[in-house]
Amino acid sequence: MLISQILDEAETIRVVARNGGKTRIINGARSVYSLAMEAARTGTGLVALSERKGFGEAVDLDAAYKKGRLLSPINHPDPAHLHLTGTGLTHLGSAATRDSMHKKLSSDGEEQLTDSMKMFRMGLEGGKPAKGQTGVQPEWFYKGNGTMAVAPGAALLSPAFAEDAGEEPEVAGIYVIGDDGVPFRVGFTLSNEFSDHVTERVNYLFLAHSKLRNASFGPEILIGELPSDVRGSSRILRNGQLLWEKPFLSGEANMSHTIANLEHHHFKYSAFRQPGDVHVHMFGTATLSFADGIRTEAGDVFEIEAKDFGLPLRNPLEIEQPVKVAVKAL
């Protein structure tokens, strides 16, 4: 089942679902967040809960997308309680671009193993532990709270001070935290983990700066297990014409970590198990237009799609105006 949320003509949030047929409104669901929390509190699966509520009128999801009425597939009433985070160097082949960005030479000119390659090797050797055991922890980064989340179809805003504005096509896990602090996975969705790769390339310690950018995810959430072999496409359109396109792979068959291991190392921190919070955790990628020398411009459109996830995730790029910030003493 795929679920998403839209604004109807009366500006009311509607939760919609499809399972191989028409897209229909889930009766009585005020939002995906409220539906997920109800499922967590009642111990009912989302599919079963949705079927119990029943389905109403059909919705043209493509038309809603074109009208700008698709929302992020989950949000929180207080954006400060939605966390955008991610992990990198998790996919087979994902170290190549990062390694080239962070090359360093020894005094005699021979290349040494970079921190990126060390981290990648750690994942290859210990990222898929036996059931019941804990594997090596991955790289981890923070992107911001719900104020940084951009709905499908809306513009990704790159700060005026940014050196680059590049896409990262990824699968993300969507989670809510139950009243007792237990994380519940809602499902999986496409995401654009939008980053500044030039800033990151200056120095690996600038990674944190490079990730504090918008992110978009959706439009639909896949309920259930993540397919082991996800195959999709990432492309950039400029003036309506294809500028760049490349396939991307995800799913555990193409990863050096299990999803369970990545989830454990995120939620092992009590700060990420606060009741009622929402987490969007992105699992990494091995495909970047930046690696192919693409320099994006305002007006470019990023498009990420994979058949298991329904509609493509599409966002134009905008550059923010410069902002002068002055701190005032109290």
mmCIF file of C-alpha atoms in Angstrom:
data_model
loop_
_atom_site.group_PDB
_atom_site.id
_atom_site.type_symbol
_atom_site.label_atom_id
_atom_site.label_comp_id
_atom_site.label_asym_id
_atom_site.label_seq_id
_atom_site.Cartn_x
_atom_site.Cartn_y
_atom_site.Cartn_z
ATOM 1 C CA MET A 1 0.000 0.000 0.000
ATOM 2 C CA LEU A 2 1.085 3.566 -0.761
ATOM 3 C CA ILE A 3 -0.197 6.441 1.378
ATOM 4 C CA SER A 4 0.144 10.195 0.989
ATOM 5 C CA GLN A 5 -1.652 13.362 1.973
ATOM 6 C CA ILE A 6 -3.132 16.200 -0.020
ATOM 7 C CA LEU A 7 -4.990 19.452 0.523
ATOM 8 C CA ASP A 8 -8.506 19.336 -0.895
ATOM 9 C CA GLU A 9 -10.309 22.324 -2.384
ATOM 10 C CA ALA A 10 -11.484 23.347 1.094
ATOM 11 C CA GLU A 11 -7.848 23.403 2.297
ATOM 12 C CA THR A 12 -8.458 20.327 4.475
ATOM 13 C CA ILE A 13 -5.785 17.624 4.777
ATOM 14 C CA ARG A 14 -6.897 14.316 3.315
ATOM 15 C CA VAL A 15 -5.007 11.065 3.757
ATOM 16 C CA VAL A 16 -5.176 8.948 0.615
ATOM 17 C CA ALA A 17 -4.083 5.410 -0.177
ATOM 18 C CA ARG A 18 -3.781 3.090 -3.101
ATOM 19 C CA ASN A 19 -3.015 -0.578 -3.313
ATOM 20 C CA GLY A 20 -2.817 -1.449 -6.976
ATOM 21 C CA GLY A 21 -6.056 0.359 -7.802
ATOM 22 C CA LYS A 22 -7.539 3.818 -7.537
ATOM 23 C CA THR A 23 -6.323 6.344 -4.996
ATOM 24 C CA ARG A 24 -8.999 6.807 -2.325
ATOM 25 C CA ILE A 25 -9.458 8.899 0.803
ATOM 26 C CA ILE A 26 -9.060 7.037 4.105
ATOM 27 C CA ASN A 27 -12.189 7.837 6.077
ATOM 28 C CA GLY A 28 -11.655 9.738 9.316
ATOM 29 C CA ALA A 29 -7.877 10.099 8.980
ATOM 30 C CA ARG A 30 -6.940 13.690 9.836
ATOM 31 C CA SER A 31 -3.299 13.281 8.765
ATOM 32 C CA VAL A 32 -0.732 10.557 8.191
ATOM 33 C CA TYR A 33 0.807 11.536 11.516
ATOM 34 C CA SER A 34 -2.436 11.056 13.452
ATOM 35 C CA LEU A 35 -3.084 7.777 11.612
ATOM 36 C CA ALA A 36 0.409 6.500 12.473
ATOM 37 C CA MET A 37 0.085 7.494 16.137
ATOM 38 C CA GLU A 38 -3.300 5.768 16.320
ATOM 39 C CA ALA A 39 -1.740 2.643 14.871
ATOM 40 C CA ALA A 40 1.087 2.799 17.423
ATOM 41 C CA ARG A 41 -1.334 3.285 20.336
ATOM 42 C CA THR A 42 -3.676 0.495 19.305
ATOM 43 C CA GLY A 43 -1.039 -1.986 18.149
ATOM 44 C CA THR A 44 -2.689 -2.143 14.734
ATOM 45 C CA GLY A 45 -0.824 -2.254 11.437
ATOM 46 C CA LEU A 46 -1.339 0.743 9.168
ATOM 47 C CA VAL A 47 -2.861 -1.320 6.379
ATOM 48 C CA ALA A 48 -5.294 -3.020 8.755
ATOM 49 C CA LEU A 49 -6.183 0.277 10.435
ATOM 50 C CA SER A 50 -6.800 1.962 7.080
ATOM 51 C CA GLU A 51 -8.993 -0.897 5.914
ATOM 52 C CA ARG A 52 -10.931 -0.801 9.174
ATOM 53 C CA LYS A 53 -11.620 2.908 8.718
ATOM 54 C CA GLY A 54 -12.680 2.293 5.150
ATOM 55 C CA PHE A 55 -12.077 4.162 1.924
ATOM 56 C CA GLY A 56 -14.096 7.019 0.501
ATOM 57 C CA GLU A 57 -14.118 8.885 -2.776
ATOM 58 C CA ALA A 58 -11.424 8.463 -5.407
ATOM 59 C CA VAL A 59 -8.772 11.138 -5.868
ATOM 60 C CA ASP A 60 -6.741 12.031 -8.954
ATOM 61 C CA LEU A 61 -3.307 12.133 -7.340
ATOM 62 C CA ASP A 62 -1.529 13.253 -10.520
ATOM 63 C CA ALA A 63 -3.893 16.205 -10.868
ATOM 64 C CA ALA A 64 -3.374 17.155 -7.216
ATOM 65 C CA TYR A 65 0.391 17.061 -7.809
ATOM 66 C CA LYS A 66 0.117 19.376 -10.802
ATOM 67 C CA LYS A 67 -2.023 21.805 -8.793
ATOM 68 C CA GLY A 68 0.561 21.920 -5.976
ATOM 69 C CA ARG A 69 -1.778 20.219 -3.511
ATOM 70 C CA LEU A 70 0.490 17.346 -2.503
ATOM 71 C CA LEU A 71 1.940 17.750 0.973
ATOM 72 C CA SER A 72 4.947 16.029 2.447
ATOM 73 C CA PRO A 73 3.621 12.516 3.138
ATOM 74 C CA ILE A 74 4.044 13.070 6.879
ATOM 75 C CA ASN A 75 4.491 16.162 9.008
ATOM 76 C CA HIS A 76 4.147 17.130 12.657
ATOM 77 C CA PRO A 77 1.826 19.789 14.130
ATOM 78 C CA ASP A 78 4.982 21.374 15.590
ATOM 79 C CA PRO A 79 7.771 21.327 12.941
ATOM 80 C CA ALA A 80 10.416 21.370 15.698
ATOM 81 C CA HIS A 81 9.387 17.794 16.505
ATOM 82 C CA LEU A 82 10.181 16.448 13.033
ATOM 83 C CA HIS A 83 13.832 15.463 12.582
ATOM 84 C CA LEU A 84 15.616 15.237 9.226
ATOM 85 C CA THR A 85 18.711 13.038 9.509
ATOM 86 C CA GLY A 86 20.711 10.676 7.377
ATOM 87 C CA THR A 87 23.633 8.373 6.939
ATOM 88 C CA GLY A 88 26.212 8.067 4.180
ATOM 89 C CA LEU A 89 28.778 5.621 2.811
ATOM 90 C CA THR A 90 26.171 2.890 3.121
ATOM 91 C CA HIS A 91 25.849 1.780 -0.499
ATOM 92 C CA LEU A 92 28.176 -0.393 -2.530
ATOM 93 C CA GLY A 93 30.108 2.055 -4.663
ATOM 94 C CA SER A 94 29.092 5.068 -2.601
ATOM 95 C CA ALA A 95 32.636 5.719 -1.416
ATOM 96 C CA ALA A 96 34.032 6.543 -4.849
ATOM 97 C CA THR A 97 32.742 10.125 -5.116
ATOM 98 C CA ARG A 98 33.327 10.922 -1.464
ATOM 99 C CA ASP A 99 36.845 9.513 -1.629
ATOM 100 C CA SER A 100 37.750 11.627 -4.652
ATOM 101 C CA MET A 101 36.463 14.691 -2.795
ATOM 102 C CA HIS A 102 38.606 13.960 0.238
ATOM 103 C CA LYS A 103 41.846 12.631 -1.235
ATOM 104 C CA LYS A 104 44.981 13.341 0.725
ATOM 105 C CA LEU A 105 48.597 12.645 -0.100
ATOM 106 C CA SER A 106 51.415 11.428 2.065
ATOM 107 C CA SER A 107 54.701 13.331 2.108
ATOM 108 C CA ASP A 108 56.103 11.184 -0.688
ATOM 109 C CA GLY A 109 53.059 11.666 -2.873
ATOM 110 C CA GLU A 110 51.404 8.268 -2.367
ATOM 111 C CA GLU A 111 47.689 8.290 -1.663
ATOM 112 C CA GLN A 112 46.692 7.269 1.827
ATOM 113 C CA LEU A 113 43.421 5.718 2.836
ATOM 114 C CA THR A 114 40.968 8.570 3.473
ATOM 115 C CA ASP A 115 38.568 8.685 6.390
ATOM 116 C CA SER A 116 35.767 8.093 3.863
ATOM 117 C CA MET A 117 37.350 4.869 2.664
ATOM 118 C CA LYS A 118 38.028 3.759 6.233
ATOM 119 C CA MET A 119 34.366 4.318 7.110
ATOM 120 C CA PHE A 120 33.218 2.550 3.963
ATOM 121 C CA ARG A 121 35.462 -0.431 4.701
ATOM 122 C CA MET A 122 34.093 -0.614 8.240
ATOM 123 C CA GLY A 123 30.600 -0.913 6.781
ATOM 124 C CA LEU A 124 31.637 -3.622 4.342
ATOM 125 C CA GLU A 125 33.175 -5.627 7.161
ATOM 126 C CA GLY A 126 30.642 -5.008 9.927
ATOM 127 C CA GLY A 127 27.501 -3.328 8.607
ATOM 128 C CA LYS A 128 25.469 -6.512 8.231
ATOM 129 C CA PRO A 129 25.670 -8.272 11.602
ATOM 130 C CA ALA A 130 24.056 -11.596 12.445
ATOM 131 C CA LYS A 131 20.488 -11.388 13.667
ATOM 132 C CA GLY A 132 20.348 -10.155 17.239
ATOM 133 C CA GLN A 133 23.808 -8.619 17.130
ATOM 134 C CA THR A 134 24.920 -5.010 16.678
ATOM 135 C CA GLY A 135 27.005 -4.006 13.698
ATOM 136 C CA VAL A 136 29.421 -1.137 13.213
ATOM 137 C CA GLN A 137 27.933 2.338 13.453
ATOM 138 C CA PRO A 138 27.688 4.307 10.188
ATOM 139 C CA GLU A 139 28.436 7.904 9.362
ATOM 140 C CA TRP A 140 25.542 10.072 10.583
ATOM 141 C CA PHE A 141 24.435 13.637 9.890
ATOM 142 C CA TYR A 142 21.704 16.105 10.804
ATOM 143 C CA LYS A 143 19.818 18.177 8.225
ATOM 144 C CA GLY A 144 17.402 20.113 10.372
ATOM 145 C CA ASN A 145 13.861 19.963 11.681
ATOM 146 C CA GLY A 146 10.497 20.164 9.952
ATOM 147 C CA THR A 147 11.068 23.778 8.937
ATOM 148 C CA MET A 148 13.625 22.429 6.428
ATOM 149 C CA ALA A 149 11.232 19.902 4.860
ATOM 150 C CA VAL A 150 9.944 20.833 1.400
ATOM 151 C CA ALA A 151 6.786 19.310 -0.067
ATOM 152 C CA PRO A 152 6.907 17.419 -3.365
ATOM 153 C CA GLY A 153 6.625 19.946 -6.177
ATOM 154 C CA ALA A 154 7.808 22.866 -4.040
ATOM 155 C CA ALA A 155 11.175 24.559 -4.481
ATOM 156 C CA LEU A 156 14.340 23.478 -2.736
ATOM 157 C CA LEU A 157 15.923 26.695 -1.487
ATOM 158 C CA SER A 158 19.699 26.930 -1.624
ATOM 159 C CA PRO A 159 21.229 29.628 0.624
ATOM 160 C CA ALA A 160 22.929 32.534 -1.128
ATOM 161 C CA PHE A 161 26.195 31.581 0.605
ATOM 162 C CA ALA A 162 26.105 27.970 -0.676
ATOM 163 C CA GLU A 163 28.853 26.819 -3.035
ATOM 164 C CA ASP A 164 26.758 24.099 -4.639
ATOM 165 C CA ALA A 165 23.149 22.891 -4.769
ATOM 166 C CA GLY A 166 23.132 19.211 -5.616
ATOM 167 C CA GLU A 167 20.621 16.386 -5.390
ATOM 168 C CA GLU A 168 21.096 13.073 -3.604
ATOM 169 C CA PRO A 169 18.506 10.424 -4.571
ATOM 170 C CA GLU A 170 17.839 8.242 -1.539
ATOM 171 C CA VAL A 171 15.355 6.025 0.208
ATOM 172 C CA ALA A 172 14.264 7.329 3.605
ATOM 173 C CA GLY A 173 12.634 5.586 6.528
ATOM 174 C CA ILE A 174 9.650 7.355 8.127
ATOM 175 C CA TYR A 175 9.140 6.860 11.883
ATOM 176 C CA VAL A 176 6.966 8.008 14.756
ATOM 177 C CA ILE A 177 7.835 7.586 18.417
ATOM 178 C CA GLY A 178 5.162 5.943 20.523
ATOM 179 C CA ASP A 179 3.925 7.230 23.856
ATOM 180 C CA ASP A 180 6.292 4.830 25.636
ATOM 181 C CA GLY A 181 9.345 5.936 23.638
ATOM 182 C CA VAL A 182 9.311 2.989 21.213
ATOM 183 C CA PRO A 183 10.118 3.882 17.565
ATOM 184 C CA PHE A 184 7.606 2.683 14.977
ATOM 185 C CA ARG A 185 8.418 2.575 11.285
ATOM 186 C CA VAL A 186 5.615 3.989 9.168
ATOM 187 C CA GLY A 187 7.262 2.942 5.912
ATOM 188 C CA PHE A 188 9.737 4.026 3.264
ATOM 189 C CA THR A 189 9.755 6.863 0.758
ATOM 190 C CA LEU A 190 11.909 8.503 -1.876
ATOM 191 C CA SER A 191 13.919 11.500 -0.738
ATOM 192 C CA ASN A 192 16.165 14.188 -2.140
ATOM 193 C CA GLU A 193 18.891 14.686 0.434
ATOM 194 C CA PHE A 194 19.847 18.059 -1.009
ATOM 195 C CA SER A 195 23.466 19.017 -0.173
ATOM 196 C CA ASP A 196 26.378 21.373 -0.862
ATOM 197 C CA HIS A 197 29.119 19.128 -2.226
ATOM 198 C CA VAL A 198 31.619 21.900 -2.960
ATOM 199 C CA THR A 199 31.597 23.027 0.669
ATOM 200 C CA GLU A 200 32.030 19.417 1.780
ATOM 201 C CA ARG A 201 34.960 18.987 -0.594
ATOM 202 C CA VAL A 202 36.878 21.880 0.992
ATOM 203 C CA ASN A 203 37.320 19.876 4.177
ATOM 204 C CA TYR A 204 35.628 16.762 5.483
ATOM 205 C CA LEU A 205 34.886 18.621 8.718
ATOM 206 C CA PHE A 206 32.586 20.881 6.692
ATOM 207 C CA LEU A 207 30.241 17.926 6.120
ATOM 208 C CA ALA A 208 27.960 19.204 8.894
ATOM 209 C CA HIS A 209 27.701 22.612 7.188
ATOM 210 C CA SER A 210 27.037 21.042 3.788
ATOM 211 C CA LYS A 211 24.065 19.050 5.068
ATOM 212 C CA LEU A 212 22.157 21.930 6.705
ATOM 213 C CA ARG A 213 19.943 22.373 3.687
ATOM 214 C CA ASN A 214 16.354 21.700 2.630
ATOM 215 C CA ALA A 215 15.248 18.159 1.933
ATOM 216 C CA SER A 216 12.194 16.788 0.183
ATOM 217 C CA PHE A 217 10.617 13.359 0.510
ATOM 218 C CA GLY A 218 7.628 11.542 -0.915
ATOM 219 C CA PRO A 219 5.222 11.999 -2.550
ATOM 220 C CA GLU A 220 4.060 8.584 -1.282
ATOM 221 C CA ILE A 221 5.073 6.294 1.584
ATOM 222 C CA LEU A 222 5.473 2.594 0.864
ATOM 223 C CA ILE A 223 3.923 0.661 3.757
ATOM 224 C CA GLY A 224 5.669 -2.620 4.542
ATOM 225 C CA GLU A 225 9.175 -3.932 4.012
ATOM 226 C CA LEU A 226 11.693 -2.244 1.749
ATOM 227 C CA PRO A 227 12.398 -4.302 -1.389
ATOM 228 C CA SER A 228 15.912 -5.747 -1.242
ATOM 229 C CA ASP A 229 16.736 -4.403 -4.711
ATOM 230 C CA VAL A 230 15.429 -0.900 -5.409
ATOM 231 C CA ARG A 231 16.131 0.450 -8.895
ATOM 232 C CA GLY A 232 15.294 3.993 -9.850
ATOM 233 C CA SER A 233 16.333 6.990 -11.895
ATOM 234 C CA SER A 234 17.605 10.430 -10.936
ATOM 235 C CA ARG A 235 17.467 13.224 -13.471
ATOM 236 C CA ILE A 236 17.819 16.985 -13.845
ATOM 237 C CA LEU A 237 15.734 19.029 -16.276
ATOM 238 C CA ARG A 238 16.794 22.480 -17.462
ATOM 239 C CA ASN A 239 14.376 24.634 -19.419
ATOM 240 C CA GLY A 240 12.204 21.564 -19.883
ATOM 241 C CA GLN A 241 15.035 19.561 -21.458
ATOM 242 C CA LEU A 242 16.916 16.624 -19.969
ATOM 243 C CA LEU A 243 20.285 17.828 -18.685
ATOM 244 C CA TRP A 244 21.458 14.722 -16.837
ATOM 245 C CA GLU A 245 20.106 11.293 -15.938
ATOM 246 C CA LYS A 246 21.496 8.250 -14.175
ATOM 247 C CA PRO A 247 20.087 5.124 -12.527
ATOM 248 C CA PHE A 248 20.405 4.714 -8.782
ATOM 249 C CA LEU A 249 20.255 1.587 -6.658
ATOM 250 C CA SER A 250 19.153 1.067 -3.087
ATOM 251 C CA GLY A 251 17.813 -1.708 -0.867
ATOM 252 C CA GLU A 252 19.933 -4.043 1.206
ATOM 253 C CA ALA A 253 21.146 -6.012 -1.845
ATOM 254 C CA ASN A 254 22.994 -2.843 -2.870
ATOM 255 C CA MET A 255 24.047 -1.688 0.599
ATOM 256 C CA SER A 256 26.902 -2.371 3.013
ATOM 257 C CA HIS A 257 24.590 -1.998 6.031
ATOM 258 C CA THR A 258 21.262 -3.537 6.933
ATOM 259 C CA ILE A 259 18.324 -1.213 7.497
ATOM 260 C CA ALA A 260 18.025 -2.642 11.028
ATOM 261 C CA ASN A 261 21.636 -1.691 11.785
ATOM 262 C CA LEU A 262 21.133 1.870 10.533
ATOM 263 C CA GLU A 263 17.926 2.166 12.555
ATOM 264 C CA HIS A 264 19.610 0.852 15.715
ATOM 265 C CA HIS A 265 22.431 3.366 15.535
ATOM 266 C CA HIS A 266 20.015 6.247 15.054
ATOM 267 C CA PHE A 267 17.506 5.354 17.730
ATOM 268 C CA LYS A 268 20.057 4.219 20.304
ATOM 269 C CA TYR A 269 20.156 7.888 21.363
ATOM 270 C CA SER A 270 17.416 8.715 23.873
ATOM 271 C CA ALA A 271 17.062 12.185 22.325
ATOM 272 C CA PHE A 272 15.605 10.443 19.264
ATOM 273 C CA ARG A 273 13.066 8.451 21.264
ATOM 274 C CA GLN A 274 10.926 11.311 22.521
ATOM 275 C CA PRO A 275 7.208 10.414 22.488
ATOM 276 C CA GLY A 276 5.267 11.868 19.584
ATOM 277 C CA ASP A 277 8.260 12.917 17.495
ATOM 278 C CA VAL A 278 8.592 12.178 13.763
ATOM 279 C CA HIS A 279 11.845 11.072 12.125
ATOM 280 C CA VAL A 280 12.771 11.075 8.447
ATOM 281 C CA HIS A 281 16.044 9.143 8.233
ATOM 282 C CA MET A 282 17.772 8.976 4.840
ATOM 283 C CA PHE A 283 19.831 5.906 4.007
ATOM 284 C CA GLY A 284 22.432 7.212 1.548
ATOM 285 C CA THR A 285 23.181 6.944 -2.152
ATOM 286 C CA ALA A 286 25.917 6.126 -4.647
ATOM 287 C CA THR A 287 24.622 8.435 -7.415
ATOM 288 C CA LEU A 288 25.310 12.178 -7.690
ATOM 289 C CA SER A 289 25.200 14.523 -10.681
ATOM 290 C CA PHE A 290 28.011 16.422 -8.958
ATOM 291 C CA ALA A 291 30.282 13.430 -9.547
ATOM 292 C CA ASP A 292 29.685 13.868 -13.290
ATOM 293 C CA GLY A 293 30.642 17.550 -13.244
ATOM 294 C CA ILE A 294 27.091 18.932 -13.300
ATOM 295 C CA ARG A 295 26.681 22.450 -11.907
ATOM 296 C CA THR A 296 23.039 23.159 -11.130
ATOM 297 C CA GLU A 297 21.309 26.494 -11.699
ATOM 298 C CA ALA A 298 18.191 28.219 -10.404
ATOM 299 C CA GLY A 299 15.196 26.852 -12.286
ATOM 300 C CA ASP A 300 16.602 23.359 -12.724
ATOM 301 C CA VAL A 301 14.167 20.605 -11.745
ATOM 302 C CA PHE A 302 15.261 17.504 -9.845
ATOM 303 C CA GLU A 303 13.248 14.354 -10.488
ATOM 304 C CA ILE A 304 13.710 11.080 -8.614
ATOM 305 C CA GLU A 305 11.605 7.991 -9.248
ATOM 306 C CA ALA A 306 11.472 4.259 -8.556
ATOM 307 C CA LYS A 307 8.544 2.041 -9.477
ATOM 308 C CA ASP A 308 7.997 0.702 -5.950
ATOM 309 C CA PHE A 309 7.312 4.203 -4.603
ATOM 310 C CA GLY A 310 4.581 5.518 -6.869
ATOM 311 C CA LEU A 311 4.799 9.064 -8.206
ATOM 312 C CA PRO A 312 8.217 10.638 -8.788
ATOM 313 C CA LEU A 313 9.631 13.177 -6.360
ATOM 314 C CA ARG A 314 9.989 16.441 -8.257
ATOM 315 C CA ASN A 315 11.390 19.778 -6.997
ATOM 316 C CA PRO A 316 12.686 22.917 -8.741
ATOM 317 C CA LEU A 317 15.766 24.714 -7.455
ATOM 318 C CA GLU A 318 15.685 28.285 -6.169
ATOM 319 C CA ILE A 319 18.516 30.415 -4.778
ATOM 320 C CA GLU A 320 17.676 32.458 -1.696
ATOM 321 C CA GLN A 321 18.479 36.128 -1.452
ATOM 322 C CA PRO A 322 21.437 37.062 0.784
ATOM 323 C CA VAL A 323 20.500 37.664 4.399
ATOM 324 C CA LYS A 324 22.535 39.726 6.845
ATOM 325 C CA VAL A 325 22.326 38.395 10.378
ATOM 326 C CA ALA A 326 23.229 40.573 13.333
ATOM 327 C CA VAL A 327 23.115 39.249 16.886
ATOM 328 C CA LYS A 328 21.598 41.580 19.454
ATOM 329 C CA ALA A 329 22.490 41.521 23.105
ATOM 330 C CA LEU A 330 19.706 41.387 25.653
#
